PDB file of C-alpha atoms in Angstrom:
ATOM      1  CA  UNK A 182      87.376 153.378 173.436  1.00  0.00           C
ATOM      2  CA  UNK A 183      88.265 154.664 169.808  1.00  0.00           C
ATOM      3  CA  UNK A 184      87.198 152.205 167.281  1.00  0.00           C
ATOM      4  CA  UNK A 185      89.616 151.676 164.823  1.00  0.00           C
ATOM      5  CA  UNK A 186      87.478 152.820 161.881  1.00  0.00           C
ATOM      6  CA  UNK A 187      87.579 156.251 163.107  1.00  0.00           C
ATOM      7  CA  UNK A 188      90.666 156.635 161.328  1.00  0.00           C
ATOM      8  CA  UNK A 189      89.414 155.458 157.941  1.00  0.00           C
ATOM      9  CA  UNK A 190      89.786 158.999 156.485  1.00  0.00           C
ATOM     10  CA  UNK A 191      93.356 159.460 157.809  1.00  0.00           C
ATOM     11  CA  UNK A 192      94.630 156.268 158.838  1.00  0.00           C
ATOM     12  CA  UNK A 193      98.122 157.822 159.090  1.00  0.00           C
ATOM     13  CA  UNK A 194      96.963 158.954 162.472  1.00  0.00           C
ATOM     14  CA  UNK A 195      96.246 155.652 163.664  1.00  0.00           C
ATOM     15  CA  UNK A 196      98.665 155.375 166.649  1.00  0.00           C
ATOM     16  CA  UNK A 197      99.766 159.122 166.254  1.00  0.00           C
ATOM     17  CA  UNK A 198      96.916 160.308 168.893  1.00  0.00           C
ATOM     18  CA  UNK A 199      97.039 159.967 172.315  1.00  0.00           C
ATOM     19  CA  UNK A 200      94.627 158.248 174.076  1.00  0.00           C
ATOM     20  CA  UNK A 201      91.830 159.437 176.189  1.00  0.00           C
ATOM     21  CA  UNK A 202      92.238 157.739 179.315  1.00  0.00           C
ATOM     22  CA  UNK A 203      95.910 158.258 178.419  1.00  0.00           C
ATOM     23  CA  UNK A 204      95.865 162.095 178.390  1.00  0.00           C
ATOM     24  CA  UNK A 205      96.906 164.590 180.886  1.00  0.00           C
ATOM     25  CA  UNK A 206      94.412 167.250 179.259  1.00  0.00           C
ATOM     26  CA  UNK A 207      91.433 165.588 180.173  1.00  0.00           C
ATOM     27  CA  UNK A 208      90.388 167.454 183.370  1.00  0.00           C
ATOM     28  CA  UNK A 209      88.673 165.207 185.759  1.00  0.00           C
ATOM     29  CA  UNK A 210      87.797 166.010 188.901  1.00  0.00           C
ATOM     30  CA  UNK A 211      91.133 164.812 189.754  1.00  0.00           C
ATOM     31  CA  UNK A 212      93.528 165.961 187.462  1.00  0.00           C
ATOM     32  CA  UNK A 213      91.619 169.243 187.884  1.00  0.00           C
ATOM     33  CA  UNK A 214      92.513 169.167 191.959  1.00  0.00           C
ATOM     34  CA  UNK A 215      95.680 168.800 190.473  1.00  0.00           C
ATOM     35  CA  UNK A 216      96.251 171.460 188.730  1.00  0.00           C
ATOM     36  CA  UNK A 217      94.678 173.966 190.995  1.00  0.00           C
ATOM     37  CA  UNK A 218      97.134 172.517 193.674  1.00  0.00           C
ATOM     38  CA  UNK A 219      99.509 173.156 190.959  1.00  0.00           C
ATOM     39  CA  UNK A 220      98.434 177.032 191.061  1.00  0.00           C
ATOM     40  CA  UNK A 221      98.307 177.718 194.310  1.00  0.00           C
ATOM     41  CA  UNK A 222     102.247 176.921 194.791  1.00  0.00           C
ATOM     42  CA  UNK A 223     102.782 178.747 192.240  1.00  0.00           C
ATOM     43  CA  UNK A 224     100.959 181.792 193.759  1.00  0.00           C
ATOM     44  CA  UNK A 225      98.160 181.907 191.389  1.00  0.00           C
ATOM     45  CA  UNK A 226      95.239 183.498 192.943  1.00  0.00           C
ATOM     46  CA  UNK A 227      91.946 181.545 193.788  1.00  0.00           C
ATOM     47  CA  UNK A 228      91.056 182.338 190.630  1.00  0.00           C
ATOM     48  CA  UNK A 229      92.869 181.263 188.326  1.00  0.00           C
ATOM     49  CA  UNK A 230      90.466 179.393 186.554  1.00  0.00           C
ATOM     50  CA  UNK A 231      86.576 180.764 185.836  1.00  0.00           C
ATOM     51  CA  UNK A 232      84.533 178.805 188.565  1.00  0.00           C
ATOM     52  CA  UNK A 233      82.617 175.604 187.301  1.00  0.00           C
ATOM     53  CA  UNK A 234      79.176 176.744 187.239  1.00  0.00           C
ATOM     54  CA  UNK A 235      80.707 179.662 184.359  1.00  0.00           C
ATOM     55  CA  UNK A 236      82.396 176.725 182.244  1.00  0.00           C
ATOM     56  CA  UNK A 237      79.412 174.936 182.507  1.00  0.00           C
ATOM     57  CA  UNK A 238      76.534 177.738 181.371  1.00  0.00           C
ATOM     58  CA  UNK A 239      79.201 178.300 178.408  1.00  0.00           C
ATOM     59  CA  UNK A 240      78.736 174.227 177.210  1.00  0.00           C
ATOM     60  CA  UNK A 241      75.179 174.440 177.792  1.00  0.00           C
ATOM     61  CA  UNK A 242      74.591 177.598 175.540  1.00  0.00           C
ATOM     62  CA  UNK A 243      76.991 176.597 172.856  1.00  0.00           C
ATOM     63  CA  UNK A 244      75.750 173.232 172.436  1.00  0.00           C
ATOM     64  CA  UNK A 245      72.409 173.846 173.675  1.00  0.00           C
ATOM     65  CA  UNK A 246      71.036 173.018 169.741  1.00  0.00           C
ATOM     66  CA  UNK A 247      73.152 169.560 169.695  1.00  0.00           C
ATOM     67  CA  UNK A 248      72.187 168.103 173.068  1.00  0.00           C
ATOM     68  CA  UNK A 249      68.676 168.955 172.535  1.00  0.00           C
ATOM     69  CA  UNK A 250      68.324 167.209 169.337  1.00  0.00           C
ATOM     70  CA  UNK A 251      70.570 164.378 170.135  1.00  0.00           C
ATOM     71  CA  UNK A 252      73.412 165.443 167.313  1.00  0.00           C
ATOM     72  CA  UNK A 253      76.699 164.250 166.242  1.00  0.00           C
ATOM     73  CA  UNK A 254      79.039 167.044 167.665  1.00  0.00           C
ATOM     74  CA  UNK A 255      82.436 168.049 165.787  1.00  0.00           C
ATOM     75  CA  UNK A 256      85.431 168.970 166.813  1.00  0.00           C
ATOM     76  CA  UNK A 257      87.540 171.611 164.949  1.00  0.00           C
ATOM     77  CA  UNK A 258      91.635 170.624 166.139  1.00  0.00           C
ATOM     78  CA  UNK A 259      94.058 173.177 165.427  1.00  0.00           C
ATOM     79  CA  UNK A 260      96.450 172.796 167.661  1.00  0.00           C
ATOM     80  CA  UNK A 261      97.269 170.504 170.867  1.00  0.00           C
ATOM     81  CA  UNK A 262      93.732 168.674 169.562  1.00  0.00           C
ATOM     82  CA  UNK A 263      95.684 167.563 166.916  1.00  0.00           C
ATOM     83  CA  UNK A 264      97.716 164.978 169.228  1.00  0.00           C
ATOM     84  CA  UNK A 265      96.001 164.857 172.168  1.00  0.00           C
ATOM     85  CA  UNK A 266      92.489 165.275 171.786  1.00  0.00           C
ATOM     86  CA  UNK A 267      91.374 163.640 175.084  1.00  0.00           C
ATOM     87  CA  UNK A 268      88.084 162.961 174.393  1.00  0.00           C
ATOM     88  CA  UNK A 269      86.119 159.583 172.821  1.00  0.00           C
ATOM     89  CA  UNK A 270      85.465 160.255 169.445  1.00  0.00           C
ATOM     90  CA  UNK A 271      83.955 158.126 166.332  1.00  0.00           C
ATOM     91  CA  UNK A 272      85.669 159.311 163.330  1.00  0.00           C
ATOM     92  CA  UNK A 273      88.380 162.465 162.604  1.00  0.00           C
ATOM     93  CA  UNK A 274      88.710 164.373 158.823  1.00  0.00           C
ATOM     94  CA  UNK A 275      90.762 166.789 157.378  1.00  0.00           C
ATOM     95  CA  UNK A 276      89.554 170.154 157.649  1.00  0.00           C
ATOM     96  CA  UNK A 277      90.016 173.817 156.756  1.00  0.00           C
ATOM     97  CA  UNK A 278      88.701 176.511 158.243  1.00  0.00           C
ATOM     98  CA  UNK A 279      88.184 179.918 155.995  1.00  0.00           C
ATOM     99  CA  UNK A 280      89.351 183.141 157.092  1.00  0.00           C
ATOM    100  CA  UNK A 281      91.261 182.043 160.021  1.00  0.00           C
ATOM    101  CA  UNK A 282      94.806 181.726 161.287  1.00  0.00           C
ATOM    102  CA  UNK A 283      96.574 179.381 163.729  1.00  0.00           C
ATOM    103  CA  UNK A 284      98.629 182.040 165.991  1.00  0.00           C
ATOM    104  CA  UNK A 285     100.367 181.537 169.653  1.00  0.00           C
ATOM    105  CA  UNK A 286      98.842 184.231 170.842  1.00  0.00           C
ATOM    106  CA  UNK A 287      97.590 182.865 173.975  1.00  0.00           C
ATOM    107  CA  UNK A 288      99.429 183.531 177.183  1.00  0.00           C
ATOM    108  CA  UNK A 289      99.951 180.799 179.706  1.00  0.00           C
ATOM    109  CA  UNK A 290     101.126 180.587 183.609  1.00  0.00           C
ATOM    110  CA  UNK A 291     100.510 176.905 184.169  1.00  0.00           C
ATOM    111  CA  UNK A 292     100.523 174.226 181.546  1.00  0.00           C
ATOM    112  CA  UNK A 293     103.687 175.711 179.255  1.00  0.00           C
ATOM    113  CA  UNK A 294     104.824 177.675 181.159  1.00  0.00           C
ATOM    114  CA  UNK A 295     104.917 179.810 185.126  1.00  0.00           C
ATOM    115  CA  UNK A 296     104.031 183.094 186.517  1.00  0.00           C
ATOM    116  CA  UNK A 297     107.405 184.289 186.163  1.00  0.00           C
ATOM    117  CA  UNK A 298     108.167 183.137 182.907  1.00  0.00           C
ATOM    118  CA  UNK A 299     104.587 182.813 180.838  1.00  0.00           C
ATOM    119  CA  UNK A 300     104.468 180.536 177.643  1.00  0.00           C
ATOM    120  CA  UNK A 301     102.211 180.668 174.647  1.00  0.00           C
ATOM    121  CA  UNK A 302      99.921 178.594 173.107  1.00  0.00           C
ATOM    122  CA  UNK A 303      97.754 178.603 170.297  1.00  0.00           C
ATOM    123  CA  UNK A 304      94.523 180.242 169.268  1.00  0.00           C
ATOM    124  CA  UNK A 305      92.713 181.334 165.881  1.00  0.00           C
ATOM    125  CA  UNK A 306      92.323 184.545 164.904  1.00  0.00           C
ATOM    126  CA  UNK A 307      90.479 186.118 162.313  1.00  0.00           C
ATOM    127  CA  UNK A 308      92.444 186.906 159.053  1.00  0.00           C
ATOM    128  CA  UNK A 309      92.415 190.638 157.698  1.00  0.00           C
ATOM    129  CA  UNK A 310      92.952 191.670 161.500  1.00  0.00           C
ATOM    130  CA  UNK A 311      96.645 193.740 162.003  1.00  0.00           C
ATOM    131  CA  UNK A 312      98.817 190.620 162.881  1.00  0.00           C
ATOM    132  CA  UNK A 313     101.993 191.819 163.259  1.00  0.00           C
ATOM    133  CA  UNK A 314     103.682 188.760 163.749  1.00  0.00           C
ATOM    134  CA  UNK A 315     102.408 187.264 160.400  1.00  0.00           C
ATOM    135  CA  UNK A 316     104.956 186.237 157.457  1.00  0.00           C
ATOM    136  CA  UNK A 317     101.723 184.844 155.658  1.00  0.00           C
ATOM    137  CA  UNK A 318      98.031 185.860 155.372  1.00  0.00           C
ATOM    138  CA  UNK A 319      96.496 184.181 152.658  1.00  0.00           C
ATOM    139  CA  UNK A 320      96.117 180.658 154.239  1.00  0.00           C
ATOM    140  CA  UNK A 321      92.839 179.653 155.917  1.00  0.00           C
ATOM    141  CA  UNK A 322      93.727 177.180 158.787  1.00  0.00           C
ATOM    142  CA  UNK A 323      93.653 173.304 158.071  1.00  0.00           C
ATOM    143  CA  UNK A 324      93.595 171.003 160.607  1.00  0.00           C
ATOM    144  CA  UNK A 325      91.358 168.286 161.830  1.00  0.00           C
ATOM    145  CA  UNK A 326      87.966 167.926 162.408  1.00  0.00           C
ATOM    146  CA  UNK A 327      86.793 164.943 165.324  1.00  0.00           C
ATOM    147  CA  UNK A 328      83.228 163.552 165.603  1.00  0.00           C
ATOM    148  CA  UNK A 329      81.902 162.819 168.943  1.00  0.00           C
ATOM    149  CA  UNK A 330      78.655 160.960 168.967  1.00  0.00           C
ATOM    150  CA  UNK A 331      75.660 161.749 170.317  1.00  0.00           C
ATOM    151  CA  UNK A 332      75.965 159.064 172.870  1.00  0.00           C
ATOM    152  CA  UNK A 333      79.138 160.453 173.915  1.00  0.00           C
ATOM    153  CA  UNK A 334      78.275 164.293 173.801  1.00  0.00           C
ATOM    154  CA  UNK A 335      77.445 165.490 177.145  1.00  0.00           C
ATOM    155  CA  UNK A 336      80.474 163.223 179.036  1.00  0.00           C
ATOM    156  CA  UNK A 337      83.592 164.127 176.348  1.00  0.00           C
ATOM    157  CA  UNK A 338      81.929 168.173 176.263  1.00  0.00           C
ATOM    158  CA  UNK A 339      82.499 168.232 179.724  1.00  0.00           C
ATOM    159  CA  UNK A 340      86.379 167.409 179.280  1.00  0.00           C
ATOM    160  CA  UNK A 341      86.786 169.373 176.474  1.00  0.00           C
ATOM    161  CA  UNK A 342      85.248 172.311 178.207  1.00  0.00           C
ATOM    162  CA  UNK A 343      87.284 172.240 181.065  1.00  0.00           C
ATOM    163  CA  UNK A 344      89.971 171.994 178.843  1.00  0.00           C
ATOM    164  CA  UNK A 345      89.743 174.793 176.504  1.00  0.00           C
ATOM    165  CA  UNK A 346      87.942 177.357 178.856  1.00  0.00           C
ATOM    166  CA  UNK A 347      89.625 177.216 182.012  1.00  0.00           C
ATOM    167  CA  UNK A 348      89.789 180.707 182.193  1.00  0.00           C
ATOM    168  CA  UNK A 349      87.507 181.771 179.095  1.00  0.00           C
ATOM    169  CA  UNK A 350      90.138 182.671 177.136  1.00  0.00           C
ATOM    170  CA  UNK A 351      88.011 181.182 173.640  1.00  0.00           C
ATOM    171  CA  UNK A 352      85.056 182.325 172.602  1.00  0.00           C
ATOM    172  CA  UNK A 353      83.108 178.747 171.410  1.00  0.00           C
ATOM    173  CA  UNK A 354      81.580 179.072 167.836  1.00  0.00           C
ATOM    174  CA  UNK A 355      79.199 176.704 166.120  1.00  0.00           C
ATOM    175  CA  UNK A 356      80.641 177.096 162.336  1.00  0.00           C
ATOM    176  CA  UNK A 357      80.298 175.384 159.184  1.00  0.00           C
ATOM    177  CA  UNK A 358      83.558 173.816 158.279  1.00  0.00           C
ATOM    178  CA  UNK A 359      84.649 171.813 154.889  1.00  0.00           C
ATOM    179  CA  UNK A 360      85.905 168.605 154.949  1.00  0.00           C
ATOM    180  CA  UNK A 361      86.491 166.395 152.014  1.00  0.00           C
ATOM    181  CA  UNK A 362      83.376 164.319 152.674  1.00  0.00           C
ATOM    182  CA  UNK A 363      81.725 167.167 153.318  1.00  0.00           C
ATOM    183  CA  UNK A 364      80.768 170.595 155.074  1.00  0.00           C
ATOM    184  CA  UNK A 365      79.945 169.712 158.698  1.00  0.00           C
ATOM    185  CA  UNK A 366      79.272 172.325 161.777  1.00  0.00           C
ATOM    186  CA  UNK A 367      81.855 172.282 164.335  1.00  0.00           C
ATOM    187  CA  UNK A 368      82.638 173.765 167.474  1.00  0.00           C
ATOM    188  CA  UNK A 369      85.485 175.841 166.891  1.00  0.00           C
ATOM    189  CA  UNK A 370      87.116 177.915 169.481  1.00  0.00           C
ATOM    190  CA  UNK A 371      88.261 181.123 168.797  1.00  0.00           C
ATOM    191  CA  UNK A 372      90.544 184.143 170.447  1.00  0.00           C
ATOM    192  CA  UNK A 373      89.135 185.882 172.825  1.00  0.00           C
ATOM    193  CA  UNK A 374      90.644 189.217 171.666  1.00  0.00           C
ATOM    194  CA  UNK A 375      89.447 190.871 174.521  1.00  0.00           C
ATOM    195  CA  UNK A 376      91.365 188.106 177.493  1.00  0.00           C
ATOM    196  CA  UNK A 377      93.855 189.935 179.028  1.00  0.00           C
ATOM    197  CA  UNK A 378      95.875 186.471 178.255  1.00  0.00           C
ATOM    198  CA  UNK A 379      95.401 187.239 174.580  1.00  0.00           C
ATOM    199  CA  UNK A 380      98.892 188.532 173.436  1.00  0.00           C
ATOM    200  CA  UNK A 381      98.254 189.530 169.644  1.00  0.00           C
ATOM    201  CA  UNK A 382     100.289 192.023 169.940  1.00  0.00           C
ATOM    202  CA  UNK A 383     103.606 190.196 169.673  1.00  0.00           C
ATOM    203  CA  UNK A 384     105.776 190.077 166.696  1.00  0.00           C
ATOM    204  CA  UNK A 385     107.093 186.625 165.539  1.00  0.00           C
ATOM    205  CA  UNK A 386     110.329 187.151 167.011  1.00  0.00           C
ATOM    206  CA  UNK A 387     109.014 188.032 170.627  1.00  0.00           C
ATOM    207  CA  UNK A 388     106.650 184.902 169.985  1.00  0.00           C
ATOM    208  CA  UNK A 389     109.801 183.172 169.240  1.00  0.00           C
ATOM    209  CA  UNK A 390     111.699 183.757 171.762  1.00  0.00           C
ATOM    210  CA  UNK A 391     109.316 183.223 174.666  1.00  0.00           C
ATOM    211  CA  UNK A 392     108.277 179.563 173.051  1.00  0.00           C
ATOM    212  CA  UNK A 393     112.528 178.594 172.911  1.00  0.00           C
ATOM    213  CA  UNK A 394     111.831 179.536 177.007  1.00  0.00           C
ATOM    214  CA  UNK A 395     109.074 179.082 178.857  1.00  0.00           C
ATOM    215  CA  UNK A 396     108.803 175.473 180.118  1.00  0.00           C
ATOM    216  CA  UNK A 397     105.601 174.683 183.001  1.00  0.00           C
ATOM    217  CA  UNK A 398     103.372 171.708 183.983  1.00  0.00           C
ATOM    218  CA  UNK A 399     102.913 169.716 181.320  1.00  0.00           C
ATOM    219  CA  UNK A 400     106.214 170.499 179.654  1.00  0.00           C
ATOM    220  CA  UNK A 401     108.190 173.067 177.590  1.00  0.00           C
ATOM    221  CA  UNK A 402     106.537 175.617 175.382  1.00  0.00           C
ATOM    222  CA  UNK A 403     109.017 174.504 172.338  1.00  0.00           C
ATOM    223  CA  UNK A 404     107.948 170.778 172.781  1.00  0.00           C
ATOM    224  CA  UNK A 405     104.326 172.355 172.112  1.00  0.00           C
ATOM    225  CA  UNK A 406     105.731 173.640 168.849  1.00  0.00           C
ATOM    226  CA  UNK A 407     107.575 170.793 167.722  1.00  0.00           C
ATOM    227  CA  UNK A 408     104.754 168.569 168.297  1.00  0.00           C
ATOM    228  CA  UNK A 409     102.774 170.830 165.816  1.00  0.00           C
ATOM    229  CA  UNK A 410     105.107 171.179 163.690  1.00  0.00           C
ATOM    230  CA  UNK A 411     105.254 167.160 163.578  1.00  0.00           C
ATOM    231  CA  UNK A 412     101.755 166.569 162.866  1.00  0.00           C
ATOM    232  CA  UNK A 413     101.388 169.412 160.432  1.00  0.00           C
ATOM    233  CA  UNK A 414     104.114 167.314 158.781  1.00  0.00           C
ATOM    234  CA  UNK A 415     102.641 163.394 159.151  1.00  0.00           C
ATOM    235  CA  UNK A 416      99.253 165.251 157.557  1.00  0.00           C
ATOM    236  CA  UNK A 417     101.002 167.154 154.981  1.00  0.00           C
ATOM    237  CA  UNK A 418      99.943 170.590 156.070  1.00  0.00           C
ATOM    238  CA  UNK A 419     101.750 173.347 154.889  1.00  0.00           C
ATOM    239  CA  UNK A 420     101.937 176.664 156.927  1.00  0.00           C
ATOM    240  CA  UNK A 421     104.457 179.440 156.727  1.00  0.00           C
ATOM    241  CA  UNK A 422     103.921 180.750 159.873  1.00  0.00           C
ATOM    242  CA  UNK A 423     104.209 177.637 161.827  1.00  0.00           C
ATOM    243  CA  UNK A 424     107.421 177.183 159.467  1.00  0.00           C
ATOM    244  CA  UNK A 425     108.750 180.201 160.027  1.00  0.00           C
ATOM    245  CA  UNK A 426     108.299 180.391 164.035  1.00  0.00           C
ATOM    246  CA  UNK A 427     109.652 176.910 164.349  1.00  0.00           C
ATOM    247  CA  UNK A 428     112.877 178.153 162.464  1.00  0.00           C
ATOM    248  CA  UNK A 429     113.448 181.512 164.834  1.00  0.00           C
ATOM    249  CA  UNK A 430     113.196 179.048 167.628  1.00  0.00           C
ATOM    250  CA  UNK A 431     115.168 176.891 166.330  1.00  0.00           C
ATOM    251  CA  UNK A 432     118.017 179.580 165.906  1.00  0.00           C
ATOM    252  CA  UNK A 433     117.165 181.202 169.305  1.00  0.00           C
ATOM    253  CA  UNK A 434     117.919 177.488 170.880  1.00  0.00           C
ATOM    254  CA  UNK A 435     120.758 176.763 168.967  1.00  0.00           C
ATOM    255  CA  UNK A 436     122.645 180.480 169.822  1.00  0.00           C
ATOM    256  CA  UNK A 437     122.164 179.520 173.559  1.00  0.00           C
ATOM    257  CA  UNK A 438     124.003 176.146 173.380  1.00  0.00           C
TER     258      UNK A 438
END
């Protein structure tokens, strides 16, 4: 259970994140069976996802420092961590991240969006890269930062693991990241440039219209957006690309009514 004093920082938030055991990201066993019976009639090969043991030598090596010594681990949220975290944590900050971008740049087949009509979903990637799709590259990336204790660090990993590397399409960073009460290190998970889900290659109006589109699992790609866009507001975060995207999709939506 999330005390109530994790939101002392930002107690805006209080009520605007969904719940752990409320979530439909956090990949128990269960939900997990679910969603590779999910894949297979949807003609996904066997696999889809990278087996367990792979997930699991990933959270062991990345966090291998933390466990050991019995740490505090942070989060960095960028995008759908932002709402739904689903893990336990203690407390959540502000954050910005230097020399990265928020991007959808992330193809997906199964959570928003199908084989036949893939959806995106965010990712960072670093700036000063060619990002043709970028109205904007002077902004680092703020978001949130969540802090899982060290009680709690080897159960909500596990979730979060499943989550985000279901098919190893992040490459999991220990960085330091500034908060207003201070630099922390948090896992932060960034583009895997060399996925062949990773689809940096789009302009913003491709990105665009494939978000006003794609719809799968766990609901439409343009509900994804929206919900960023939302938060970015309730937090006060300004960012021209998420602006700007929301606004072509927006158009795109509107010109097929």
């Amino acid at each position: 259970m999330t005390p109530d004093n994790a939101f002392l920082h930002l107690p805006e938030l209080q009520g605007r994140l969904t719940p752990a055991h409320a979530s439909g990201l956090r990949l128990t066993d269960e939900v997990l069976a679910e969603w590779d019976a999910q894949a297979r009639c949807q003609g996904l090969p066997a696999h889809w996802r990278l087996p367990d043991i792979e997930v699991e030598q990933s959270r062991r090596e990345v966090l291998s420092t933390i466990t050991a010594q019995r740490q505090d681990l942070w989060v960095f949220a960028y995008g759908s961590l932002m709402w739904n975290p689903g893990f336990q944590f203690d407390e959540v900050r502000r954050a910005r991240l230097p020399g990265f971008a928020r991007r959808f740049a992330l193809s997906t087949s199964i959570g928003r969006g199908t084989p036949d009509c893939p959806g995106l979903v965010l990712t960072l990637q670093r700036m000063g890269t060619a990002e043709p799709q970028d109205p904007a590259t002077s902004q680092d990336c703020e978001g949130l930062a969540f802090r899982i204790p060290p009680s709690l660090v080897d159960a909500e990993s596990r979730m979060l693991w499943r989550r985000e590397m279901i098919t190893g399409a992040y490459c999991p960073q220990l960085l330091p990241l500034p908060t207003p009460q201070g630099e922390v290190q948090a896992l932060v998970l960034v583009a895997n440039t060399g996925h062949p889900h990773y689809r940096g290659d789009l302009t913003l109006q491709a990105t665009a219209a494939t978000i006003a589109t794609a719809c799968g699992r766990i609901g439409s790609n343009r509900d994804y957006l929206e919900q960023l866009v939302q938060q970015c507001e309730v937090l006060g975060i300004e960012d021209a690309y998420v602006r700007e995207l929301a606004a072509l999709v927006d158009a795109a939506c509107s010109s097929d009514r």
